[in-house]
Amino acid sequence: MKQKACIDELAIFGFAPTFEEVLHVGRPNIPDPQRVADRVYDLLNRRWLTNNGPLVKEFEQQVAHRIGCRHCIAMCNGTIALEIAIRGLGLTGEVIVPSFTFVATVHALQWQEITPVFCEVDPQTHTLNPDHVETLITERTTGIIGVHTWGSPCAVERLAAIADAHRLVLLYDAAHAFGCLYRGESIGNFGDAEVFSFHATKVLNTFEGGAVVTNDDDLAHRVRLMKNFGFAGRDMVIHLGSNGKMNEASAAMGLESLGELDRFIRVNRRNLAQYRTGLAGIEGLTLFERDDASSNCHYMVVEVDPSRCALSRDDLMVVLHAEGVLARRYFYPGSHRMEPYVSKYPGVHLPLTEALTDRVMVLPTGTAVSEVEISAICHLVRLACQHGETIAQQLRFLKGD
Ligand code: T4K
């Protein structure tokens, strides 16, 4: 890897890219591979691969202990966990949900014929805007789903007050927020239930996985039944159910990842601090603000303001991709502008969300990215932004405009 000395050396002008091996957003955090392998070896010898095996039980206990909540029900992924939580909580009719989220949050509703009512987010926190929530409540509304986007907690007190006042269910999609706190309390303890994702790209992964966490004993009982076809015992089905079970190999990965979670978060914090210094003072570029000490800092989120930055977000991404930095747009173009929602619910206009989806760019972080690499990424962003006009010209030329 060689840092570019000047703008002429950028890959968009025909030079070799900075990174021969591309840098991804979302490279998994990997715990000690030998320890994971040993656990997998043991489980193979035990011949107990899934269906509430000992590793899944241990993983559930450790997650509940870390969060400080009564119940953790581990699942095969976060989407199924959302679907089961939604059904277990009895949501029907209309549910208020941000459009600015990974589309799985919305799909989990529509999949069950529940109408997602798209809500704006706060431009500062990128989470559900409670004022807008209030205006969207109708006689058909049964619940609210808040998303702790980037691990940034929703306005939990305001949302709880609204849910109480209107007797609505309050569910949180905490897919990004494992290991995050709100006022000293772990995410996982808010609303009627919260849902984590342990997908490979998350701060803690079980290859694929997820969990419903709750302090409600009855709900936990229902969710447990529902994730295992409704079985209450052999030959005894007492509830409608699906197959949401986590397998033992995933739990093995989860247990080892839990053991290293604090290290993963320390690395993320260090990376974030380095990005902050490296990108400081670039006109039109803002880093997403958070309380680092309460956050898992797992997403390195930048906003590119098209009215102040010399380059648009998308042009900056072209420059970075050419250099082997696979920066990502999130959650472009917004769920309400994706199918089936744009056809099913036409005319939804969410100016704050739409502005955000045009500005947000996520850069590589996590344990797979080194300090030297982050330094090179920051250098590239600064170089590109300092020479915005020349770069925009070159990109027009490459596009044949
Ligand atoms: N709610 C929210 C707010 C969510 O963000 C998500 C998931 C969910 C609910 C649903 O939870 P799950 O059902 O997924 O548990 C990814 C993930 O698939 C998804 O889990 C995640 N959110 C979403 C934000 O991102 P893609 O389409 O961006 O994934 P993909 O395959 O492009 O991977 C991203 C990058 O990560 C790749 O460029 C390479 C790298 N990567 C990926 C994998 C899987 C690796 O290096 N190794 C790997 O094994 O969706």
GROMACS .gro file of C-alpha atoms and ligand atoms in nm:
model
  451
    1MET     CA    1   0.000   0.000   0.000
    2LYS     CA    2   0.143   0.336  -0.105
    3GLN     CA    3  -0.006   0.668  -0.002
    4LYS     CA    4  -0.079   0.900  -0.297
    5ALA     CA    5   0.146   1.207  -0.304
    6CYS     CA    6  -0.083   1.425  -0.515
    7ILE     CA    7  -0.417   1.427  -0.691
    8ASP     CA    8  -0.268   1.318  -1.028
    9GLU     CA    9  -0.177   0.985  -0.870
   10LEU     CA   10  -0.537   0.895  -0.789
   11ALA     CA   11  -0.672   0.578  -0.949
   12ILE     CA   12  -0.943   0.774  -1.134
   13PHE     CA   13  -0.655   0.927  -1.337
   14GLY     CA   14  -0.526   0.582  -1.430
   15PHE     CA   15  -0.283   0.513  -1.143
   16ALA     CA   16  -0.277   0.188  -0.946
   17PRO     CA   17  -0.522   0.187  -0.656
   18THR     CA   18  -0.394   0.258  -0.303
   19PHE     CA   19  -0.518  -0.080  -0.182
   20GLU     CA   20  -0.446  -0.391  -0.387
   21GLU     CA   21  -0.676  -0.588  -0.163
   22VAL     CA   22  -1.002  -0.400  -0.126
   23LEU     CA   23  -1.125  -0.278   0.212
   24HIS     CA   24  -1.488  -0.365   0.290
   25VAL     CA   25  -1.739  -0.213   0.525
   26GLY     CA   26  -1.860  -0.497   0.744
   27ARG     CA   27  -1.563  -0.732   0.764
   28PRO     CA   28  -1.643  -0.966   1.052
   29ASN     CA   29  -1.481  -0.943   1.393
   30ILE     CA   30  -1.326  -1.286   1.441
   31PRO     CA   31  -1.253  -1.424   1.789
   32ASP     CA   32  -0.964  -1.666   1.846
   33PRO     CA   33  -1.019  -1.916   1.558
   34GLN     CA   34  -0.863  -2.206   1.750
   35ARG     CA   35  -1.104  -2.165   2.038
   36VAL     CA   36  -1.401  -2.152   1.799
   37ALA     CA   37  -1.268  -2.462   1.619
   38ASP     CA   38  -1.229  -2.647   1.952
   39ARG     CA   39  -1.589  -2.573   2.043
   40VAL     CA   40  -1.707  -2.688   1.700
   41TYR     CA   41  -1.497  -3.005   1.731
   42ASP     CA   42  -1.663  -3.078   2.067
   43LEU     CA   43  -2.014  -3.018   1.941
   44LEU     CA   44  -1.954  -3.248   1.645
   45ASN     CA   45  -1.838  -3.520   1.882
   46ARG     CA   46  -2.143  -3.460   2.099
   47ARG     CA   47  -2.366  -3.496   1.790
   48TRP     CA   48  -2.593  -3.227   1.922
   49LEU     CA   49  -2.611  -2.970   1.645
   50THR     CA   50  -2.923  -2.763   1.707
   51ASN     CA   51  -3.262  -2.760   1.890
   52ASN     CA   52  -3.178  -2.582   2.214
   53GLY     CA   53  -2.837  -2.744   2.260
   54PRO     CA   54  -2.602  -2.669   2.548
   55LEU     CA   55  -2.407  -2.398   2.364
   56VAL     CA   56  -2.723  -2.210   2.267
   57LYS     CA   57  -2.842  -2.226   2.627
   58GLU     CA   58  -2.507  -2.096   2.751
   59PHE     CA   59  -2.506  -1.820   2.488
   60GLU     CA   60  -2.858  -1.709   2.589
   61GLN     CA   61  -2.757  -1.699   2.955
   62GLN     CA   62  -2.444  -1.499   2.884
   63VAL     CA   63  -2.625  -1.249   2.662
   64ALA     CA   64  -2.899  -1.198   2.922
   65HIS     CA   65  -2.633  -1.157   3.191
   66ARG     CA   66  -2.435  -0.903   2.988
   67ILE     CA   67  -2.750  -0.702   2.908
   68GLY     CA   68  -2.894  -0.739   3.256
   69CYS     CA   69  -3.232  -0.854   3.125
   70ARG     CA   70  -3.450  -1.150   3.223
   71HIS     CA   71  -3.477  -1.333   2.892
   72CYS     CA   72  -3.273  -1.385   2.578
   73ILE     CA   73  -3.415  -1.613   2.310
   74ALA     CA   74  -3.147  -1.680   2.049
   75MET     CA   75  -3.255  -1.710   1.685
   76CYS     CA   76  -3.119  -1.803   1.345
   77ASN     CA   77  -3.108  -1.437   1.232
   78GLY     CA   78  -3.231  -1.091   1.325
   79THR     CA   79  -3.505  -1.081   1.061
   80ILE     CA   80  -3.679  -1.395   1.190
   81ALA     CA   81  -3.632  -1.263   1.545
   82LEU     CA   82  -3.810  -0.943   1.440
   83GLU     CA   83  -4.091  -1.136   1.271
   84ILE     CA   84  -4.143  -1.356   1.575
   85ALA     CA   85  -4.127  -1.062   1.818
   86ILE     CA   86  -4.382  -0.873   1.607
   87ARG     CA   87  -4.618  -1.171   1.609
   88GLY     CA   88  -4.553  -1.251   1.973
   89LEU     CA   89  -4.641  -0.893   2.067
   90GLY     CA   90  -4.968  -0.919   1.873
   91LEU     CA   91  -4.897  -0.638   1.628
   92THR     CA   92  -5.156  -0.598   1.352
   93GLY     CA   93  -5.304  -0.315   1.143
   94GLU     CA   94  -5.052  -0.032   1.122
   95VAL     CA   95  -4.713  -0.003   1.286
   96ILE     CA   96  -4.500   0.313   1.282
   97VAL     CA   97  -4.144   0.249   1.169
   98PRO     CA   98  -3.857   0.460   1.034
   99SER     CA   99  -3.790   0.442   0.663
  100PHE     CA  100  -3.423   0.508   0.740
  101THR     CA  101  -3.336   0.150   0.840
  102PHE     CA  102  -3.219  -0.171   0.681
  103VAL     CA  103  -3.521  -0.290   0.485
  104ALA     CA  104  -3.550  -0.605   0.701
  105THR     CA  105  -3.719  -0.397   0.976
  106VAL     CA  106  -3.997  -0.302   0.735
  107HIS     CA  107  -4.015  -0.640   0.560
  108ALA     CA  108  -4.072  -0.810   0.897
  109LEU     CA  109  -4.401  -0.615   0.918
  110GLN     CA  110  -4.515  -0.638   0.558
  111TRP     CA  111  -4.434  -1.011   0.551
  112GLN     CA  112  -4.714  -1.047   0.806
  113GLU     CA  113  -4.953  -0.818   0.618
  114ILE     CA  114  -4.902  -0.539   0.870
  115THR     CA  115  -4.891  -0.190   0.716
  116PRO     CA  116  -4.563  -0.010   0.783
  117VAL     CA  117  -4.630   0.359   0.838
  118PHE     CA  118  -4.310   0.538   0.749
  119CYS     CA  119  -4.180   0.793   0.993
  120GLU     CA  120  -3.906   1.056   0.979
  121VAL     CA  121  -3.586   1.035   1.176
  122ASP     CA  122  -3.409   1.303   1.373
  123PRO     CA  123  -3.126   1.438   1.154
  124GLN     CA  124  -2.894   1.448   1.458
  125THR     CA  125  -2.947   1.100   1.603
  126HIS     CA  126  -3.073   0.927   1.285
  127THR     CA  127  -3.343   0.761   1.501
  128LEU     CA  128  -3.723   0.781   1.505
  129ASN     CA  129  -3.860   1.136   1.544
  130PRO     CA  130  -4.116   1.122   1.830
  131ASP     CA  131  -4.297   1.439   1.713
  132HIS     CA  132  -4.360   1.280   1.377
  133VAL     CA  133  -4.461   0.950   1.542
  134GLU     CA  134  -4.742   1.132   1.725
  135THR     CA  135  -4.886   1.270   1.403
  136LEU     CA  136  -4.898   0.924   1.243
  137ILE     CA  137  -5.105   0.745   1.509
  138THR     CA  138  -5.448   0.636   1.385
  139GLU     CA  139  -5.718   0.399   1.509
  140ARG     CA  140  -5.542   0.118   1.327
  141THR     CA  141  -5.203   0.175   1.493
  142THR     CA  142  -5.099  -0.106   1.725
  143GLY     CA  143  -4.733  -0.034   1.775
  144ILE     CA  144  -4.410   0.154   1.717
  145ILE     CA  145  -4.077   0.007   1.612
  146GLY     CA  146  -3.776   0.222   1.693
  147VAL     CA  147  -3.435   0.141   1.545
  148HIS     CA  148  -3.120   0.223   1.743
  149THR     CA  149  -2.942   0.318   1.422
  150TRP     CA  150  -2.560   0.286   1.435
  151GLY     CA  151  -2.611   0.185   1.801
  152SER     CA  152  -2.736   0.536   1.877
  153PRO     CA  153  -3.024   0.496   2.124
  154CYS     CA  154  -3.373   0.609   2.024
  155ALA     CA  155  -3.552   0.875   2.229
  156VAL     CA  156  -3.661   0.597   2.463
  157GLU     CA  157  -3.839   0.809   2.727
  158ARG     CA  158  -4.045   1.008   2.472
  159LEU     CA  159  -4.135   0.694   2.280
  160ALA     CA  160  -4.234   0.511   2.600
  161ALA     CA  161  -4.458   0.804   2.699
  162ILE     CA  162  -4.625   0.805   2.356
  163ALA     CA  163  -4.671   0.428   2.358
  164ASP     CA  164  -4.820   0.443   2.711
  165ALA     CA  165  -5.054   0.728   2.629
  166HIS     CA  166  -5.192   0.550   2.322
  167ARG     CA  167  -5.165   0.191   2.456
  168LEU     CA  168  -4.927   0.091   2.181
  169VAL     CA  169  -4.667  -0.182   2.177
  170LEU     CA  170  -4.309  -0.052   2.167
  171LEU     CA  171  -4.051  -0.276   2.002
  172TYR     CA  172  -3.690  -0.186   1.931
  173ASP     CA  173  -3.479  -0.309   1.645
  174ALA     CA  174  -3.142  -0.314   1.819
  175ALA     CA  175  -2.963  -0.491   1.534
  176HIS     CA  176  -2.676  -0.238   1.550
  177ALA     CA  177  -2.671  -0.187   1.923
  178PHE     CA  178  -2.529  -0.489   2.101
  179GLY     CA  179  -2.295  -0.361   2.372
  180CYS     CA  180  -2.444  -0.008   2.369
  181LEU     CA  181  -2.583   0.177   2.670
  182TYR     CA  182  -2.845   0.444   2.725
  183ARG     CA  183  -2.781   0.648   3.043
  184GLY     CA  184  -2.578   0.360   3.183
  185GLU     CA  185  -2.838   0.092   3.108
  186SER     CA  186  -2.778  -0.167   2.838
  187ILE     CA  187  -2.978  -0.153   2.519
  188GLY     CA  188  -3.197  -0.461   2.542
  189ASN     CA  189  -3.396  -0.337   2.840
  190PHE     CA  190  -3.621  -0.085   2.669
  191GLY     CA  191  -3.973  -0.109   2.529
  192ASP     CA  192  -4.166  -0.434   2.539
  193ALA     CA  193  -3.883  -0.620   2.370
  194GLU     CA  194  -3.568  -0.559   2.168
  195VAL     CA  195  -3.417  -0.753   1.881
  196PHE     CA  196  -3.046  -0.801   1.813
  197SER     CA  197  -2.878  -0.919   1.496
  198PHE     CA  198  -2.563  -1.128   1.518
  199HIS     CA  199  -2.502  -1.128   1.144
  200ALA     CA  200  -2.141  -1.159   1.027
  201THR     CA  201  -2.121  -0.782   0.974
  202LYS     CA  202  -2.232  -0.693   1.329
  203VAL     CA  203  -2.008  -0.606   1.624
  204LEU     CA  204  -2.072  -0.952   1.767
  205ASN     CA  205  -2.148  -1.225   1.521
  206THR     CA  206  -2.266  -1.584   1.525
  207PHE     CA  207  -2.214  -1.619   1.146
  208GLU     CA  208  -2.590  -1.562   1.110
  209GLY     CA  209  -2.798  -1.506   1.419
  210GLY     CA  210  -3.019  -1.285   1.625
  211ALA     CA  211  -3.210  -1.272   1.951
  212VAL     CA  212  -3.524  -1.139   2.113
  213VAL     CA  213  -3.452  -0.997   2.458
  214THR     CA  214  -3.722  -0.893   2.701
  215ASN     CA  215  -3.811  -0.855   3.067
  216ASP     CA  216  -4.168  -0.977   3.001
  217ASP     CA  217  -4.203  -1.341   3.117
  218ASP     CA  218  -4.521  -1.412   2.917
  219LEU     CA  219  -4.379  -1.271   2.597
  220ALA     CA  220  -4.057  -1.469   2.645
  221HIS     CA  221  -4.262  -1.787   2.687
  222ARG     CA  222  -4.457  -1.719   2.365
  223VAL     CA  223  -4.147  -1.629   2.167
  224ARG     CA  224  -3.971  -1.945   2.285
  225LEU     CA  225  -4.266  -2.155   2.165
  226MET     CA  226  -4.290  -1.969   1.835
  227LYS     CA  227  -3.924  -2.010   1.744
  228ASN     CA  228  -3.966  -2.390   1.771
  229PHE     CA  229  -4.288  -2.459   1.574
  230GLY     CA  230  -4.500  -2.404   1.885
  231PHE     CA  231  -4.373  -2.721   2.055
  232ALA     CA  232  -4.420  -2.731   2.432
  233GLY     CA  233  -4.291  -3.089   2.455
  234ARG     CA  234  -4.264  -3.399   2.243
  235ASP     CA  235  -4.573  -3.437   2.020
  236MET     CA  236  -4.728  -3.135   2.189
  237VAL     CA  237  -4.784  -2.827   1.974
  238ILE     CA  238  -4.971  -2.555   2.162
  239HIS     CA  239  -4.901  -2.246   1.954
  240LEU     CA  240  -4.852  -2.128   1.598
  241GLY     CA  241  -4.481  -2.133   1.532
  242SER     CA  242  -4.198  -2.114   1.287
  243ASN     CA  243  -3.837  -2.229   1.284
  244GLY     CA  244  -3.622  -1.954   1.434
  245LYS     CA  245  -3.371  -2.173   1.616
  246MET     CA  246  -3.005  -2.086   1.647
  247ASN     CA  247  -2.769  -2.378   1.582
  248GLU     CA  248  -2.480  -2.492   1.802
  249ALA     CA  249  -2.199  -2.380   1.568
  250SER     CA  250  -2.342  -2.028   1.570
  251ALA     CA  251  -2.363  -2.034   1.948
  252ALA     CA  252  -1.999  -2.152   1.964
  253MET     CA  253  -1.898  -1.850   1.757
  254GLY     CA  254  -2.121  -1.629   1.971
  255LEU     CA  255  -1.970  -1.745   2.298
  256GLU     CA  256  -1.615  -1.685   2.180
  257SER     CA  257  -1.717  -1.348   2.035
  258LEU     CA  258  -1.878  -1.247   2.364
  259GLY     CA  259  -1.548  -1.321   2.534
  260GLU     CA  260  -1.374  -1.075   2.301
  261LEU     CA  261  -1.651  -0.818   2.262
  262ASP     CA  262  -1.483  -0.558   2.482
  263ARG     CA  263  -1.168  -0.585   2.271
  264PHE     CA  264  -1.371  -0.542   1.950
  265ILE     CA  265  -1.535  -0.231   2.095
  266ARG     CA  266  -1.198  -0.090   2.210
  267VAL     CA  267  -1.064  -0.128   1.856
  268ASN     CA  268  -1.374   0.044   1.715
  269ARG     CA  269  -1.330   0.335   1.957
  270ARG     CA  270  -0.965   0.370   1.865
  271ASN     CA  271  -1.054   0.365   1.494
  272LEU     CA  272  -1.324   0.626   1.543
  273ALA     CA  273  -1.084   0.855   1.728
  274GLN     CA  274  -0.833   0.815   1.447
  275TYR     CA  275  -1.094   0.893   1.180
  276ARG     CA  276  -1.205   1.198   1.381
  277THR     CA  277  -0.855   1.340   1.380
  278GLY     CA  278  -0.782   1.234   1.022
  279LEU     CA  279  -1.098   1.389   0.877
  280ALA     CA  280  -1.110   1.699   1.098
  281GLY     CA  281  -1.172   2.032   0.928
  282ILE     CA  282  -1.274   1.901   0.584
  283GLU     CA  283  -1.537   2.145   0.462
  284GLY     CA  284  -1.882   1.987   0.426
  285LEU     CA  285  -1.788   1.658   0.589
  286THR     CA  286  -1.940   1.572   0.928
  287LEU     CA  287  -1.883   1.265   1.138
  288PHE     CA  288  -2.191   1.116   1.304
  289GLU     CA  289  -2.181   1.232   1.669
  290ARG     CA  290  -2.228   0.983   1.948
  291ASP     CA  291  -2.130   0.926   2.307
  292ASP     CA  292  -1.829   0.702   2.238
  293ALA     CA  293  -1.818   0.563   2.593
  294SER     CA  294  -2.178   0.432   2.562
  295SER     CA  295  -2.151   0.308   2.207
  296ASN     CA  296  -2.004   0.002   2.039
  297CYS     CA  297  -1.876   0.253   1.777
  298HIS     CA  298  -1.926  -0.015   1.515
  299TYR     CA  299  -2.023   0.213   1.226
  300MET     CA  300  -1.796   0.485   1.093
  301VAL     CA  301  -2.062   0.719   0.955
  302VAL     CA  302  -1.985   1.034   0.760
  303GLU     CA  303  -2.230   1.286   0.616
  304VAL     CA  304  -2.133   1.471   0.302
  305ASP     CA  305  -2.322   1.800   0.272
  306PRO     CA  306  -2.362   1.867  -0.101
  307SER     CA  307  -2.400   2.242  -0.045
  308ARG     CA  308  -2.066   2.274   0.139
  309CYS     CA  309  -1.842   1.991   0.024
  310ALA     CA  310  -1.647   2.028  -0.298
  311LEU     CA  311  -1.758   1.676  -0.395
  312SER     CA  312  -2.092   1.497  -0.375
  313ARG     CA  313  -2.115   1.184  -0.159
  314ASP     CA  314  -2.151   0.969  -0.470
  315ASP     CA  315  -1.848   1.124  -0.647
  316LEU     CA  316  -1.641   1.079  -0.334
  317MET     CA  317  -1.747   0.714  -0.330
  318VAL     CA  318  -1.633   0.669  -0.691
  319VAL     CA  319  -1.289   0.801  -0.595
  320LEU     CA  320  -1.270   0.572  -0.291
  321HIS     CA  321  -1.394   0.264  -0.476
  322ALA     CA  322  -1.131   0.319  -0.745
  323GLU     CA  323  -0.869   0.320  -0.466
  324GLY     CA  324  -1.003  -0.008  -0.322
  325VAL     CA  325  -1.201   0.145  -0.035
  326LEU     CA  326  -1.552   0.005  -0.068
  327ALA     CA  327  -1.736   0.277   0.125
  328ARG     CA  328  -2.113   0.213   0.141
  329ARG     CA  329  -2.429   0.421   0.116
  330TYR     CA  330  -2.675   0.341   0.396
  331PHE     CA  331  -2.986   0.301   0.380
  332TYR     CA  332  -3.017   0.433   0.028
  333PRO     CA  333  -3.270   0.523  -0.112
  334GLY     CA  334  -3.483   0.473   0.203
  335SER     CA  335  -3.726   0.186   0.254
  336HIS     CA  336  -4.028   0.393   0.140
  337ARG     CA  337  -3.862   0.434  -0.201
  338MET     CA  338  -3.795   0.059  -0.241
  339GLU     CA  339  -4.029  -0.211  -0.366
  340PRO     CA  340  -4.285  -0.320  -0.272
  341TYR     CA  341  -4.336  -0.006  -0.061
  342VAL     CA  342  -4.300   0.258  -0.330
  343SER     CA  343  -4.578   0.088  -0.531
  344LYS     CA  344  -4.795  -0.019  -0.239
  345TYR     CA  345  -4.781   0.311  -0.051
  346PRO     CA  346  -4.715   0.575  -0.318
  347GLY     CA  347  -4.680   0.941  -0.236
  348VAL     CA  348  -4.483   0.901   0.088
  349HIS     CA  349  -4.244   1.193   0.108
  350LEU     CA  350  -3.991   1.211   0.390
  351PRO     CA  351  -3.762   1.507   0.321
  352LEU     CA  352  -3.530   1.455   0.622
  353THR     CA  353  -3.487   1.085   0.549
  354GLU     CA  354  -3.435   1.147   0.179
  355ALA     CA  355  -3.170   1.413   0.251
  356LEU     CA  356  -2.994   1.170   0.484
  357THR     CA  357  -2.992   0.884   0.236
  358ASP     CA  358  -2.822   1.121  -0.011
  359ARG     CA  359  -2.553   1.224   0.239
  360VAL     CA  360  -2.460   0.923   0.447
  361MET     CA  361  -2.148   0.725   0.370
  362VAL     CA  362  -2.005   0.448   0.587
  363LEU     CA  363  -1.630   0.380   0.594
  364PRO     CA  364  -1.446   0.059   0.688
  365THR     CA  365  -1.376  -0.001   1.055
  366GLY     CA  366  -1.358  -0.296   1.293
  367THR     CA  367  -1.076  -0.531   1.377
  368ALA     CA  368  -1.002  -0.606   1.010
  369VAL     CA  369  -0.881  -0.250   0.939
  370SER     CA  370  -0.539  -0.129   1.054
  371GLU     CA  371  -0.430   0.215   1.173
  372VAL     CA  372  -0.211   0.252   0.864
  373GLU     CA  373  -0.511   0.177   0.642
  374ILE     CA  374  -0.733   0.427   0.822
  375SER     CA  375  -0.464   0.688   0.787
  376ALA     CA  376  -0.451   0.620   0.410
  377ILE     CA  377  -0.832   0.639   0.382
  378CYS     CA  378  -0.838   0.976   0.561
  379HIS     CA  379  -0.560   1.102   0.335
  380LEU     CA  380  -0.759   1.000   0.026
  381VAL     CA  381  -1.079   1.167   0.147
  382ARG     CA  382  -0.891   1.491   0.226
  383LEU     CA  383  -0.707   1.489  -0.106
  384ALA     CA  384  -1.030   1.430  -0.299
  385CYS     CA  385  -1.226   1.698  -0.112
  386GLN     CA  386  -0.945   1.953  -0.152
  387HIS     CA  387  -0.955   1.908  -0.528
  388GLY     CA  388  -1.329   1.860  -0.572
  389GLU     CA  389  -1.366   2.057  -0.895
  390THR     CA  390  -1.081   1.876  -1.078
  391ILE     CA  391  -1.215   1.542  -0.965
  392ALA     CA  392  -1.573   1.622  -1.065
  393GLN     CA  393  -1.437   1.719  -1.411
  394GLN     CA  394  -1.245   1.392  -1.443
  395LEU     CA  395  -1.550   1.190  -1.339
  396ARG     CA  396  -1.761   1.371  -1.600
  397PHE     CA  397  -1.493   1.291  -1.855
  398LEU     CA  398  -1.488   0.922  -1.756
  399LYS     CA  399  -1.867   0.907  -1.782
  400GLY     CA  400  -1.842   1.063  -2.128
  401ASP     CA  401  -2.051   1.370  -2.033
  402T4K     N1  402  -3.240  -0.443   1.131
  402T4K     C1  403  -3.132  -0.369   1.100
  402T4K     C2  404  -3.128  -0.226   1.140
  402T4K     C3  405  -3.025  -0.428   1.031
  402T4K     O1  406  -2.916  -0.355   0.999
  402T4K     C4  407  -3.032  -0.565   0.996
  402T4K     C5  408  -2.926  -0.627   0.920
  402T4K     C6  409  -3.147  -0.637   1.032
  402T4K     C7  410  -3.249  -0.573   1.101
  402T4K     C8  411  -3.164  -0.782   0.999
  402T4K     O2  412  -3.074  -0.864   1.070
  402T4K     P1  413  -3.023  -1.004   1.004
  402T4K     O3  414  -3.143  -1.081   0.957
  402T4K     O4  415  -2.929  -0.970   0.889
  402T4K     O5  416  -2.953  -1.072   1.116
  402T4K     C9  417  -2.585  -0.651   0.549
  402T4K    C10  418  -2.629  -0.767   0.633
  402T4K     O6  419  -2.665  -0.880   0.555
  402T4K    C11  420  -2.738  -0.736   0.728
  402T4K     O7  421  -2.726  -0.826   0.835
  402T4K    C12  422  -2.726  -0.596   0.785
  402T4K     N2  423  -2.836  -0.558   0.867
  402T4K    C13  424  -2.715  -0.496   0.671
  402T4K    C14  425  -2.706  -0.354   0.723
  402T4K     O8  426  -2.599  -0.524   0.600
  402T4K     P2  427  -2.540  -0.628   0.298
  402T4K     O9  428  -2.623  -0.653   0.181
  402T4K    O10  429  -2.480  -0.494   0.314
  402T4K    O11  430  -2.430  -0.740   0.319
  402T4K     P3  431  -2.305  -0.772   0.229
  402T4K    O12  432  -2.313  -0.912   0.192
  402T4K    O13  433  -2.290  -0.670   0.121
  402T4K    O14  434  -2.185  -0.757   0.332
  402T4K    C15  435  -2.130  -0.632   0.362
  402T4K    C16  436  -1.980  -0.639   0.348
  402T4K    O15  437  -1.929  -0.718   0.452
  402T4K    C17  438  -1.930  -0.699   0.220
  402T4K    O16  439  -1.887  -0.598   0.135
  402T4K    C18  440  -1.812  -0.785   0.259
  402T4K    C19  441  -1.820  -0.797   0.408
  402T4K     N3  442  -1.841  -0.935   0.452
  402T4K    C20  443  -1.968  -0.984   0.455
  402T4K    C21  444  -1.989  -1.112   0.496
  402T4K    C22  445  -2.131  -1.168   0.502
  402T4K    C23  446  -1.733  -1.012   0.485
  402T4K    O17  447  -1.619  -0.967   0.478
  402T4K     N4  448  -1.754  -1.140   0.529
  402T4K    C24  449  -1.878  -1.193   0.538
  402T4K    O18  450  -1.894  -1.307   0.582
  402T4K    O19  451  -2.634  -0.659   0.421
   0.00000   0.00000   0.00000
